[in-house]
Tab-separated table of C-alpha atoms in Angstrom:
chain	number	residue	atom	x	y	z
A	1	MET	CA	119.311	87.503	109.828
A	2	SER	CA	118.925	90.281	112.425
A	3	ALA	CA	116.771	93.332	111.734
A	4	ALA	CA	119.844	95.587	111.835
A	5	ARG	CA	121.628	93.485	109.225
A	6	VAL	CA	118.515	93.409	107.031
A	7	ASN	CA	118.270	97.193	107.188
A	8	LEU	CA	121.969	97.530	106.380
A	9	THR	CA	121.572	95.231	103.372
A	10	LEU	CA	118.632	97.254	102.055
A	11	VAL	CA	120.535	100.518	102.496
A	12	ALA	CA	123.487	99.018	100.624
A	13	ALA	CA	121.107	97.967	97.843
A	14	LEU	CA	120.194	101.623	97.367
A	15	VAL	CA	123.561	103.251	97.955
A	16	VAL	CA	126.087	100.884	96.333
A	17	PRO	CA	124.646	101.085	92.779
A	18	ALA	CA	124.456	104.883	93.080
A	19	ALA	CA	128.077	105.103	94.246
A	20	ALA	CA	129.250	102.700	91.535
A	21	SER	CA	127.423	104.678	88.853
A	22	ALA	CA	128.956	107.953	90.035
A	23	ALA	CA	132.411	106.354	90.053
A	24	LEU	CA	131.945	105.250	86.441
A	25	VAL	CA	131.016	108.709	85.155
A	26	PRO	CA	134.619	109.461	84.016
A	27	ALA	CA	134.357	106.424	81.738
A	28	ARG	CA	131.310	107.872	79.995
A	29	GLY	CA	132.170	108.348	76.359
A	30	HIS	CA	135.024	105.859	76.546
A	31	LEU	CA	132.878	102.785	77.200
A	32	ASP	CA	129.653	101.724	75.527
A	33	ASN	CA	126.564	101.864	77.686
A	34	THR	CA	126.234	98.083	77.376
A	35	ASP	CA	129.665	97.742	78.998
A	36	ILE	CA	128.602	100.092	81.785
A	37	ALA	CA	125.454	98.034	82.250
A	38	LEU	CA	127.529	94.856	82.624
A	39	VAL	CA	129.560	96.507	85.365
A	40	MET	CA	126.293	97.421	87.113
A	41	VAL	CA	125.174	93.796	86.885
A	42	VAL	CA	128.322	92.830	88.801
A	43	VAL	CA	127.347	95.366	91.475
A	44	ILE	CA	123.865	93.853	91.689
A	45	VAL	CA	125.353	90.374	92.086
A	46	ALA	CA	127.566	91.630	94.915
A	47	VAL	CA	124.504	92.921	96.780
A	48	ALA	CA	122.360	89.889	95.969
A	49	THR	CA	124.929	87.458	97.409
A	50	ALA	CA	123.785	88.624	100.830
A	51	GLY	CA	120.929	86.226	100.160
A	52	ARG	CA	118.104	88.719	100.517
A	53	ARG	CA	115.746	88.694	97.548
A	54	ALA	CA	114.372	92.139	98.430
A	55	ALA	CA	117.878	93.626	98.493
A	56	GLY	CA	118.730	92.142	95.104
A	57	TYR	CA	115.590	93.478	93.464
A	58	LEU	CA	116.093	96.864	95.096
A	59	ALA	CA	119.685	96.936	93.843
A	60	ALA	CA	118.482	96.056	90.326
A	61	VAL	CA	116.010	98.938	90.297
A	62	SER	CA	118.537	101.317	91.863
A	63	ALA	CA	121.162	100.334	89.285
A	64	GLY	CA	118.679	100.894	86.466
A	65	VAL	CA	117.639	104.310	87.777
A	66	TRP	CA	121.199	105.553	88.275
A	67	PHE	CA	122.329	104.093	84.964
A	68	GLU	CA	119.574	106.110	83.323
A	69	PHE	CA	120.528	109.238	85.310
A	70	PHE	CA	124.274	109.170	84.575
A	71	PHE	CA	124.627	107.370	81.242
A	72	THR	CA	121.621	108.081	79.048
A	73	ARG	CA	120.914	111.331	77.266
A	74	PRO	CA	120.018	113.877	78.512
A	75	TYR	CA	122.543	113.319	81.301
A	76	HIS	CA	121.643	114.003	84.926
A	77	ARG	CA	117.944	113.843	84.197
A	78	PHE	CA	115.510	111.020	84.767
A	79	SER	CA	114.529	110.687	81.132
A	80	ILE	CA	115.787	108.718	78.112
A	81	ASP	CA	115.819	109.982	74.524
A	82	GLU	CA	117.357	107.039	72.656
A	83	SER	CA	115.420	103.783	72.199
A	84	ALA	CA	118.626	101.712	72.497
A	85	ASP	CA	119.182	103.112	75.983
A	86	VAL	CA	115.602	102.257	76.912
A	87	VAL	CA	116.278	98.648	75.933
A	88	THR	CA	119.534	98.637	77.908
A	89	PHE	CA	117.761	100.074	80.947
A	90	VAL	CA	115.004	97.443	80.839
A	91	LEU	CA	117.479	94.604	80.276
A	92	LEU	CA	119.634	95.816	83.150
A	93	VAL	CA	116.703	95.626	85.558
A	94	LEU	CA	115.567	92.232	84.220
A	95	VAL	CA	119.053	90.733	84.306
A	96	GLY	CA	119.525	92.142	87.802
A	97	ALA	CA	116.339	90.409	88.934
A	98	ALA	CA	117.464	87.141	87.308
A	99	VAL	CA	120.903	87.123	88.938
A	100	THR	CA	119.245	87.921	92.262
A	101	GLU	CA	117.169	84.755	92.007
A	102	ILE	CA	120.280	82.750	91.107
A	103	ALA	CA	122.237	84.245	94.025
A	104	VAL	CA	119.427	83.542	96.505
A	105	TRP	CA	119.106	79.962	95.235
A	106	GLY	CA	122.876	79.437	95.467
A	107	ARG	CA	123.052	80.775	98.991
A	108	ARG	CA	120.210	78.538	100.116
A	109	ARG	CA	121.873	75.500	98.575
A	110	HIS	CA	125.123	76.406	100.325
A	111	THR	CA	123.301	76.773	103.654
A	112	ALA	CA	121.574	73.433	103.137
A	113	ALA	CA	124.919	71.766	102.374
A	114	LEU	CA	126.457	73.175	105.557
A	115	ARG	CA	123.451	71.984	107.567
A	116	GLN	CA	123.750	68.517	106.045
A	117	GLU	CA	127.437	68.424	106.925
A	118	GLY	CA	126.571	69.318	110.512
A	119	TYR	CA	123.993	66.535	110.706
A	120	LEU	CA	126.480	63.973	109.404
A	121	HIS	CA	129.072	65.160	111.903
A	122	ASP	CA	126.639	64.739	114.804
A	123	ILE	CA	125.652	61.234	113.684
A	124	ALA	CA	129.276	60.199	113.163
A	125	LEU	CA	130.208	61.545	116.591
A	126	ALA	CA	127.409	59.613	118.292
A	127	ALA	CA	128.324	56.450	116.376
A	128	SER	CA	131.996	56.739	117.296
A	129	VAL	CA	131.196	57.055	121.009
A	130	GLY	CA	129.009	53.953	120.857
A	131	ALA	CA	131.543	51.972	118.843
A	132	THR	CA	134.448	52.762	121.135
A	133	GLY	CA	132.555	51.965	124.313
A	134	GLY	CA	132.411	55.519	125.620
A	135	SER	CA	130.280	56.494	128.580
A	136	SER	CA	126.600	55.889	127.816
A	137	VAL	CA	125.678	58.660	130.237
A	138	GLU	CA	127.796	61.151	128.312
A	139	LEU	CA	126.440	59.849	125.013
A	140	ILE	CA	122.853	60.348	126.204
A	141	LYS	CA	123.688	63.923	127.226
A	142	ASP	CA	125.540	64.658	123.996
A	143	VAL	CA	122.700	63.328	121.843
A	144	ALA	CA	120.192	65.365	123.851
A	145	ALA	CA	122.198	68.486	123.022
A	146	GLN	CA	122.381	67.452	119.366
A	147	LEU	CA	118.621	66.888	119.270
A	148	ILE	CA	118.030	70.363	120.681
A	149	GLN	CA	120.251	71.871	118.003
A	150	THR	CA	118.905	69.760	115.132
A	151	LEU	CA	115.206	70.294	115.843
A	152	GLY	CA	115.359	73.753	117.407
A	153	LEU	CA	114.049	72.535	120.760
A	154	THR	CA	113.809	74.380	124.054
A	155	GLY	CA	114.505	71.230	126.056
A	156	CYS	CA	115.250	67.519	125.828
A	157	ARG	CA	115.437	64.928	128.617
A	158	PHE	CA	115.972	61.165	128.738
A	159	GLN	CA	114.038	58.560	130.704
A	160	TYR	CA	115.214	54.960	131.067
A	161	GLY	CA	112.879	52.073	130.281
A	162	VAL	CA	109.733	54.124	129.658
A	163	ALA	CA	107.427	54.400	126.648
A	164	GLY	CA	103.961	55.764	126.028
A	165	VAL	CA	103.321	57.035	129.552
A	166	GLY	CA	100.740	59.814	129.309
A	167	ASN	CA	100.146	59.102	125.575
A	168	PRO	CA	102.472	61.879	124.346
A	169	PRO	CA	102.989	62.682	120.655
A	170	ARG	CA	105.597	60.309	119.251
A	171	LEU	CA	108.312	60.780	116.646
A	172	CYS	CA	108.503	57.381	114.971
A	173	ARG	CA	111.469	55.580	113.433
A	174	ASP	CA	110.252	56.406	109.906
A	175	GLY	CA	110.109	60.127	110.719
A	176	ARG	CA	106.330	60.251	111.030
A	177	LEU	CA	104.743	62.109	113.917
A	178	LEU	CA	101.889	60.455	115.802
A	179	VAL	CA	99.468	62.624	117.765
A	180	ASP	CA	96.831	60.755	119.783
A	181	ARG	CA	98.220	57.637	118.038
A	182	LYS	CA	97.248	59.009	114.617
A	183	PRO	CA	99.682	60.227	111.924
A	184	SER	CA	99.998	64.000	111.750
A	185	ASN	CA	100.818	65.746	108.482
A	186	ALA	CA	101.576	69.056	110.169
A	187	PRO	CA	105.077	70.353	109.340
A	188	THR	CA	105.426	71.838	112.826
A	189	LEU	CA	106.129	70.007	116.063
A	190	PRO	CA	103.461	70.065	118.786
A	191	ALA	CA	104.030	72.796	121.343
A	192	GLY	CA	103.087	72.764	125.008
A	193	VAL	CA	103.640	69.009	125.314
A	194	GLU	CA	106.674	66.730	125.339
A	195	ILE	CA	107.234	64.626	122.215
A	196	GLU	CA	108.382	61.067	122.710
A	197	LEU	CA	111.332	59.668	120.764
A	198	LEU	CA	111.960	56.020	121.649
A	199	VAL	CA	115.452	54.611	122.095
A	200	GLU	CA	115.499	50.966	121.038
A	201	SER	CA	117.820	48.303	119.676
A	202	GLY	CA	117.135	44.757	118.566
A	203	GLY	CA	113.463	45.098	119.493
A	204	ARG	CA	114.347	46.024	123.065
A	205	LEU	CA	113.239	49.314	124.610
A	206	HIS	CA	115.938	51.190	126.530
A	207	GLY	CA	114.106	54.424	127.180
A	208	ARG	CA	112.909	57.585	125.505
A	209	TYR	CA	113.841	61.175	124.850
A	210	LEU	CA	111.171	63.744	125.656
A	211	LEU	CA	111.418	66.722	123.328
A	212	SER	CA	110.042	70.189	124.066
A	213	ALA	CA	109.505	72.427	121.044
A	214	PRO	CA	108.466	76.094	120.959
A	215	ALA	CA	105.326	77.000	119.029
A	216	GLY	CA	105.745	77.066	115.256
A	217	THR	CA	108.856	74.866	115.151
A	218	VAL	CA	109.116	73.321	111.677
A	219	ALA	CA	110.850	69.947	111.505
A	220	THR	CA	111.720	68.888	107.976
A	221	PRO	CA	111.736	65.195	107.007
A	222	GLU	CA	115.534	65.383	106.929
A	223	GLN	CA	115.701	66.799	110.463
A	224	ARG	CA	113.355	64.111	111.723
A	225	ARG	CA	115.449	61.355	110.142
A	226	VAL	CA	118.564	62.785	111.765
A	227	ALA	CA	116.835	62.844	115.160
A	228	VAL	CA	115.719	59.222	114.781
A	229	THR	CA	119.221	58.186	113.685
A	230	LEU	CA	120.764	59.878	116.712
A	231	ALA	CA	118.356	58.059	119.014
A	232	ALA	CA	119.231	54.785	117.278
A	233	GLN	CA	122.915	55.370	118.008
A	234	VAL	CA	122.082	55.671	121.710
A	235	GLY	CA	120.020	52.485	121.461
A	236	ALA	CA	122.927	50.662	119.852
A	237	ALA	CA	125.292	51.833	122.582
A	238	LEU	CA	122.929	50.834	125.390
A	239	GLY	CA	122.266	47.483	123.703
């Protein structure tokens, strides 16, 4: 999310609950404060769906403050005289925080599902090209582009019939990363060197992809498995 969008979300977290509270003032006396609080929870949810935890918490606090200002006695003062309103105020903030966590979790799950769908699409596309006898040259180029997108690389190139030259880090078929021929538990990909991803089929080496990753690039186990699967599709086509 860009800095401008983050700032806009945080501003909305402050302003939207205030505007909603002011709009509900005519209903004061006609609705119970608990009903007003429920409406404010809906406002918090609307802000929290942006996926920013900070914005959701800020909206919860803002909603609580403006609820207290407009709907608890004495009105238009930042003080509360009735214990029931104190409880409502505290619950409003706590519920707002809870729904923020739920909204953030839901958004992340949705993003993960979309990412998974994209991975499956890339694998299916590579498999279909190999199965239908499409151009292996085009398949190699397409998979290189997919590897760049999947792993967040800055570059990816293919070499025919080569493996291990220069002892580069290697992304293995099981998703493990070998550095100096030893397993690496680091979640990030090595930077400043090319990472070798072999293209094989039936025990026969066809070549390798050389992957260039910027510093700090995290490759999840799922992303690594997708990369290996894509390389296997090229191996199957070349075989």
